[in-house]
Structure formats: C-alpha cells, structure tokens
PDB file of C-alpha atoms in Angstrom:
ATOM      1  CA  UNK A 422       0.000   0.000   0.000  1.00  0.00           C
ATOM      2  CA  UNK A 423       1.227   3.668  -0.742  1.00  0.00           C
ATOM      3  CA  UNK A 424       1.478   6.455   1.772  1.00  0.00           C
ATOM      4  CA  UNK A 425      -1.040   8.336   0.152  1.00  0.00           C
ATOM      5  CA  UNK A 426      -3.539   5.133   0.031  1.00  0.00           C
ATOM      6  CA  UNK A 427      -2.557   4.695   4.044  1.00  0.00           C
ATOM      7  CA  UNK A 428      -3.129   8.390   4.992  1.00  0.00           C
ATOM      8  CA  UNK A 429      -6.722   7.729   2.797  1.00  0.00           C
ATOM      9  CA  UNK A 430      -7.340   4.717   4.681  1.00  0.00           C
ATOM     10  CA  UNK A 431      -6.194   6.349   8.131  1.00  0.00           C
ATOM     11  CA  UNK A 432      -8.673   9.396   7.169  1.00  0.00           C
ATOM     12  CA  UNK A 433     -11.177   7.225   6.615  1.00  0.00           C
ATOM     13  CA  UNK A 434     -11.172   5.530   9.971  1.00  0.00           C
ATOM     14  CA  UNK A 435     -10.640   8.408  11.721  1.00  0.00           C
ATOM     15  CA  UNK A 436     -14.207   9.839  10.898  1.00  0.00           C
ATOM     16  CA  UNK A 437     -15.580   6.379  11.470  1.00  0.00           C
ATOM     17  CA  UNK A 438     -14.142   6.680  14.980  1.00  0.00           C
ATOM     18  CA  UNK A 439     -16.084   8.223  17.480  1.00  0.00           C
ATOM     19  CA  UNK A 440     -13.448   8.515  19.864  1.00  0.00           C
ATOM     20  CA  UNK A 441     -11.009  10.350  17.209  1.00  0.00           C
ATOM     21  CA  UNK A 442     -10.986  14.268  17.817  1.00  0.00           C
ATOM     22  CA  UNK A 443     -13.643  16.000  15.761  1.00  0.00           C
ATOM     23  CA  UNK A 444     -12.657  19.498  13.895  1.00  0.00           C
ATOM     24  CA  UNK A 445     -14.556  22.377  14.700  1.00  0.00           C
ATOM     25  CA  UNK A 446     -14.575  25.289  12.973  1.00  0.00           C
ATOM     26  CA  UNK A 447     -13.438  29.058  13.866  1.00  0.00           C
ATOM     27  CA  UNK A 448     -17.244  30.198  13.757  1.00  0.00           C
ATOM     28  CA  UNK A 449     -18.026  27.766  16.655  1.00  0.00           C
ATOM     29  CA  UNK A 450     -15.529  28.847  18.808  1.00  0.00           C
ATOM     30  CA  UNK A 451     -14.534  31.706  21.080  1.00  0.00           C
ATOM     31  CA  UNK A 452     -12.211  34.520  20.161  1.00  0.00           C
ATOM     32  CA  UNK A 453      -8.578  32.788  20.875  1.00  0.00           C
ATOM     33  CA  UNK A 454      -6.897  35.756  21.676  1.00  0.00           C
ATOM     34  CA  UNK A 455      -7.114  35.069  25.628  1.00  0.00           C
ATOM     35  CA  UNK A 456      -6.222  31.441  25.245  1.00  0.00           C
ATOM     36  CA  UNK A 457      -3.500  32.804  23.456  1.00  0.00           C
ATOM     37  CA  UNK A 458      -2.060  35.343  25.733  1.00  0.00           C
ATOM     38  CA  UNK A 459      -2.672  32.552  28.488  1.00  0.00           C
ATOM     39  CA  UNK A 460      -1.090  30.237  27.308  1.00  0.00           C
ATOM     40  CA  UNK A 461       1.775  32.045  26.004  1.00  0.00           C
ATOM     41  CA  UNK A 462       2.714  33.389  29.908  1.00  0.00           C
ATOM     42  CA  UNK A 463       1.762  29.215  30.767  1.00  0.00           C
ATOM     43  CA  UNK A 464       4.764  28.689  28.465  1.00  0.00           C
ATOM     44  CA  UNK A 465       6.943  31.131  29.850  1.00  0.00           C
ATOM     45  CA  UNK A 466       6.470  30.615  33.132  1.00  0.00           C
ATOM     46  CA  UNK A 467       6.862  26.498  32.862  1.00  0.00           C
ATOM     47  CA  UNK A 468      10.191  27.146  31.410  1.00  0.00           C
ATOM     48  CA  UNK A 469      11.400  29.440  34.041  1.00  0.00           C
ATOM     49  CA  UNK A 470      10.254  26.300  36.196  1.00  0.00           C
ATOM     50  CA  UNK A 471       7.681  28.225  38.291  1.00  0.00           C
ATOM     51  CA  UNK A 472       4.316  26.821  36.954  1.00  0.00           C
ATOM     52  CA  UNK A 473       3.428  22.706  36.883  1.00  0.00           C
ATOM     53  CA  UNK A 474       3.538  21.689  32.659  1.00  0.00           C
ATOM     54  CA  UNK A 475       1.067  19.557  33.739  1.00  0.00           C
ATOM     55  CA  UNK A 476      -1.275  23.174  33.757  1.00  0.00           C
ATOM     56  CA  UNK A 477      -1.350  23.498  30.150  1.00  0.00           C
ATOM     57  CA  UNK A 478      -2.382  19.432  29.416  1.00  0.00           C
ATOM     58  CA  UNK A 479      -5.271  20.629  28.464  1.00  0.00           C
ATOM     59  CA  UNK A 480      -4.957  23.441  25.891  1.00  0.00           C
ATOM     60  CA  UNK A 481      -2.556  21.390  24.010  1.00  0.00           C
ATOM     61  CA  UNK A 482      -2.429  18.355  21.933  1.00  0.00           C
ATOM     62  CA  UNK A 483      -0.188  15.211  23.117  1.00  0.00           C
ATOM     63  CA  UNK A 484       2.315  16.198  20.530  1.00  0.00           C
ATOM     64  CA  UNK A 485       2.793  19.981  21.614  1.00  0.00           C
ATOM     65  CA  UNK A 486       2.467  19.053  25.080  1.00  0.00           C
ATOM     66  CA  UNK A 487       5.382  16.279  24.998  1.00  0.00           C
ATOM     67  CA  UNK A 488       7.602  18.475  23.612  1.00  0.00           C
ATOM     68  CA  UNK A 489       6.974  21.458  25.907  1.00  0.00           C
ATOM     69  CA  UNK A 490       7.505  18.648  28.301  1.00  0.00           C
ATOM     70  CA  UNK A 491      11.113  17.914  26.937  1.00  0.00           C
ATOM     71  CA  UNK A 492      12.121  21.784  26.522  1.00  0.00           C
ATOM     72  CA  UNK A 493      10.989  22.346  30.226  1.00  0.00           C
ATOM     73  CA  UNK A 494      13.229  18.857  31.107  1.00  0.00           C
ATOM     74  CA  UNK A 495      16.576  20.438  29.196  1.00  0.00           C
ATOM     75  CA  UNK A 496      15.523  24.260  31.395  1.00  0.00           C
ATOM     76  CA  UNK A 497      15.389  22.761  34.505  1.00  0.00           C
ATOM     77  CA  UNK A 498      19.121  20.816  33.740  1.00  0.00           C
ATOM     78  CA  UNK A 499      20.205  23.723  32.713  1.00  0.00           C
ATOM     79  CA  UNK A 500      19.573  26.202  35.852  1.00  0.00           C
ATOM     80  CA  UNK A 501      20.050  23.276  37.948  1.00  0.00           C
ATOM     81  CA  UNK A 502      23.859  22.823  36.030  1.00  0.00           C
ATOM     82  CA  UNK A 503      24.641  26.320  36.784  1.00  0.00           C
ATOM     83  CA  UNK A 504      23.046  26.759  39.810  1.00  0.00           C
ATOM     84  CA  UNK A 505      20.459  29.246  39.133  1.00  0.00           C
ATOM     85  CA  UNK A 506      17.301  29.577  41.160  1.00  0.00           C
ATOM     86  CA  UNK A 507      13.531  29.499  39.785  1.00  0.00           C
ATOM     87  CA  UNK A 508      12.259  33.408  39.475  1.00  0.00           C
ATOM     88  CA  UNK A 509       8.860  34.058  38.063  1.00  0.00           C
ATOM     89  CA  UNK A 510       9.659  35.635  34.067  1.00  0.00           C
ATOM     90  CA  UNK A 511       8.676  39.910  33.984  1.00  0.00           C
ATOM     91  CA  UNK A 512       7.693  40.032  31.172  1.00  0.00           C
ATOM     92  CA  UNK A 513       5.321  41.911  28.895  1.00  0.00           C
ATOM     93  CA  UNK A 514       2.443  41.037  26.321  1.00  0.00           C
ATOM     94  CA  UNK A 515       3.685  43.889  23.327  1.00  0.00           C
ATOM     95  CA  UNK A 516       1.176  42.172  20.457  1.00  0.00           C
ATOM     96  CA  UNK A 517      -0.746  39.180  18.836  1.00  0.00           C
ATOM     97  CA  UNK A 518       0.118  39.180  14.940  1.00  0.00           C
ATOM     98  CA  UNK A 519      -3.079  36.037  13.903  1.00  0.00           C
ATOM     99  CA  UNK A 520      -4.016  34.539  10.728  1.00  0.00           C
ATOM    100  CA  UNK A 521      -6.580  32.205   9.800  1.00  0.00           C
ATOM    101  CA  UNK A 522      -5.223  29.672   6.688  1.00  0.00           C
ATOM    102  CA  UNK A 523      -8.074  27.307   7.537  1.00  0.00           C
ATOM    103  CA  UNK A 524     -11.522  27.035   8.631  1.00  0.00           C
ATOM    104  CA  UNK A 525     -10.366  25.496  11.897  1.00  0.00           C
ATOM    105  CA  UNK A 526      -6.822  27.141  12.381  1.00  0.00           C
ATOM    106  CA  UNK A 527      -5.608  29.900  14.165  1.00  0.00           C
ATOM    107  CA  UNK A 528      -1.755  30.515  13.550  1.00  0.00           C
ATOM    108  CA  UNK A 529      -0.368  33.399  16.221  1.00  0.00           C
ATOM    109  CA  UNK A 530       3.122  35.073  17.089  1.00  0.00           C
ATOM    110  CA  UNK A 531       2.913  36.625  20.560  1.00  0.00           C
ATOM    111  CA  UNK A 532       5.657  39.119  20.792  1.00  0.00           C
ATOM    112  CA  UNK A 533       6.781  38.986  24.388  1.00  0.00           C
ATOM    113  CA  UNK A 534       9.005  41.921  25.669  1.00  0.00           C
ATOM    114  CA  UNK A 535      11.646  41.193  28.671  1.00  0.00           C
ATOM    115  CA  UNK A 536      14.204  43.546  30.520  1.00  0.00           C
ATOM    116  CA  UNK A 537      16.666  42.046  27.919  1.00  0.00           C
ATOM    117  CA  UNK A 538      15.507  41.394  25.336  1.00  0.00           C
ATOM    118  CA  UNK A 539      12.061  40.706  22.741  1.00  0.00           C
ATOM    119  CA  UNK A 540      11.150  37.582  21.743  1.00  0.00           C
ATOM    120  CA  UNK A 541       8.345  35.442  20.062  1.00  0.00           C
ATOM    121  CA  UNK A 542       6.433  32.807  20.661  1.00  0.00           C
ATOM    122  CA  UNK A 543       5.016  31.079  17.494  1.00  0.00           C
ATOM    123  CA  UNK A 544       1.574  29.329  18.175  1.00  0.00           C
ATOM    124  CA  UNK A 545      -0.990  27.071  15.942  1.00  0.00           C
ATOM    125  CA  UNK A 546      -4.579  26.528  17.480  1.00  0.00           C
ATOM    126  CA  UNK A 547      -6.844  23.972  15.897  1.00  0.00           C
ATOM    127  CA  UNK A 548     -10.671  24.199  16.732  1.00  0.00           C
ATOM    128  CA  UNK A 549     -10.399  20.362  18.463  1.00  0.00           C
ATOM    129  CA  UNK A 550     -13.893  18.703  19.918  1.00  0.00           C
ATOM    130  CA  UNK A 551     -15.299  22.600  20.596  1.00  0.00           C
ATOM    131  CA  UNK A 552     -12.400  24.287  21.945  1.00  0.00           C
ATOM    132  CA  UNK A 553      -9.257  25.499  20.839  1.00  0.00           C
ATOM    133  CA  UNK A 554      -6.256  23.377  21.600  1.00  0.00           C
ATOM    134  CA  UNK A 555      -2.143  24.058  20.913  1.00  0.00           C
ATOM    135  CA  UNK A 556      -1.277  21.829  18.058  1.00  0.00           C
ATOM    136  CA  UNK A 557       2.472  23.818  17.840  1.00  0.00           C
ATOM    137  CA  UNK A 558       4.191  25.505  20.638  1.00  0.00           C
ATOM    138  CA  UNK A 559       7.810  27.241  19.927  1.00  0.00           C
ATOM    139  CA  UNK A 560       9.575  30.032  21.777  1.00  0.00           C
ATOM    140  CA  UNK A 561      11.998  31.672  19.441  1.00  0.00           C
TER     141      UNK A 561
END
C-alpha cells in the first residue's frame, strides 16, 4: 500500500471513529486571543520552572504538550547545572500578529518583551472537539 492510500485509509477511519478528535470550525468557537495570551505566559512561566507543565495538558495536543515537556526537562538541567534559582519571568504582552489559513486554524506570534531582550512565541490553534487546543508551541 502507498502512503497516500494509508493516509486515505487512516482518514477514513478516523471519521468512522467516534473517539477520534472532531474538527470544529473558527465560527463555533470563542475569540482565541485570551487562550493565546494565556497560554503564552503558561509557556513562559513552565520554562522558568515556576508553573506545573502539567497546567497546560489541556490546551494542548499530546504532541505539543510532549515536547513542551522535553524543553521544560533540558531548562530545569540547565539552571540546575549552573546553579540558578527558579524566578517568576517579567515580562510583557507587546502584540498578537493572527491569521486564519483554515476554517479550523488559528496561527499566532505573541511578541513577548523582557528587561533584555524581545522575543516570540510562534503558536498554531486547531478548533479540536469545541475548543481550541495548541497543536504547535515554539519560543523563538
């Protein structure tokens, strides 16, 4: 069987399945700017090491939330490997850039200023069994 006859076949089932996440569209939904800004501190603050990961389960799919689980993992060795304490992140919420390249996808930089320095944080929502959930996470 081909990959594209296997993703056909997987696509298949996965509408069949009742248990499979449904897609909901934008239009159903609230505005995601709040989850967005939420979960965007969330982030922040589980990286510092100041906020549970296990807090954000929820708004995020397993994929996004393993991986925020590994980044947080390599921040904690880090501060632990040069001996730097946990301090809650000051930072500031300077704008939400969104676009909308599906139905059911919200794609969102949050541009985060700190007393050093500015940074990003790229995220992609996907309208998930009636809410919005994190399918992408990345702090650049």
């Amino acid at each position: 069987m081909t990959r594209s006859a296997a993703v056909a076949v997987r696509r298949r089932t996965d509408e069949r399945d009742p248990g499979a996440p449904q897609r909901t569209p934008a239009t159903a939904l609230p505005d995601p700017e709040p989850l967005l800004r939420n979960l965007t501190q969330g982030v922040l603050e589980v990286l510092a090491g100041v906020r549970d990961v296990n807090q954000l389960a929820r708004w995020m799919t397993e994929d996004a939330f393993r991986s925020l689980v590994t980044r947080a993992s390599l921040a904690t060795r880090a501060r632990s490997a040069r001996g730097v304490t946990t301090s809650r992140p000051v930072h500031a919420i300077r704008s939400v850039h969104r676009t909308s390249p599906a139905a059911d996808v919200v794609e969102a930089v949050v541009i985060i200023g700190g007393p050093a320095r500015t940074r990003a944080v790229a995220i992609r929502l996907e309208g998930l069994d009636r809410r919005w959930r994190a399918s992408s996470v990345a702090l650049l």
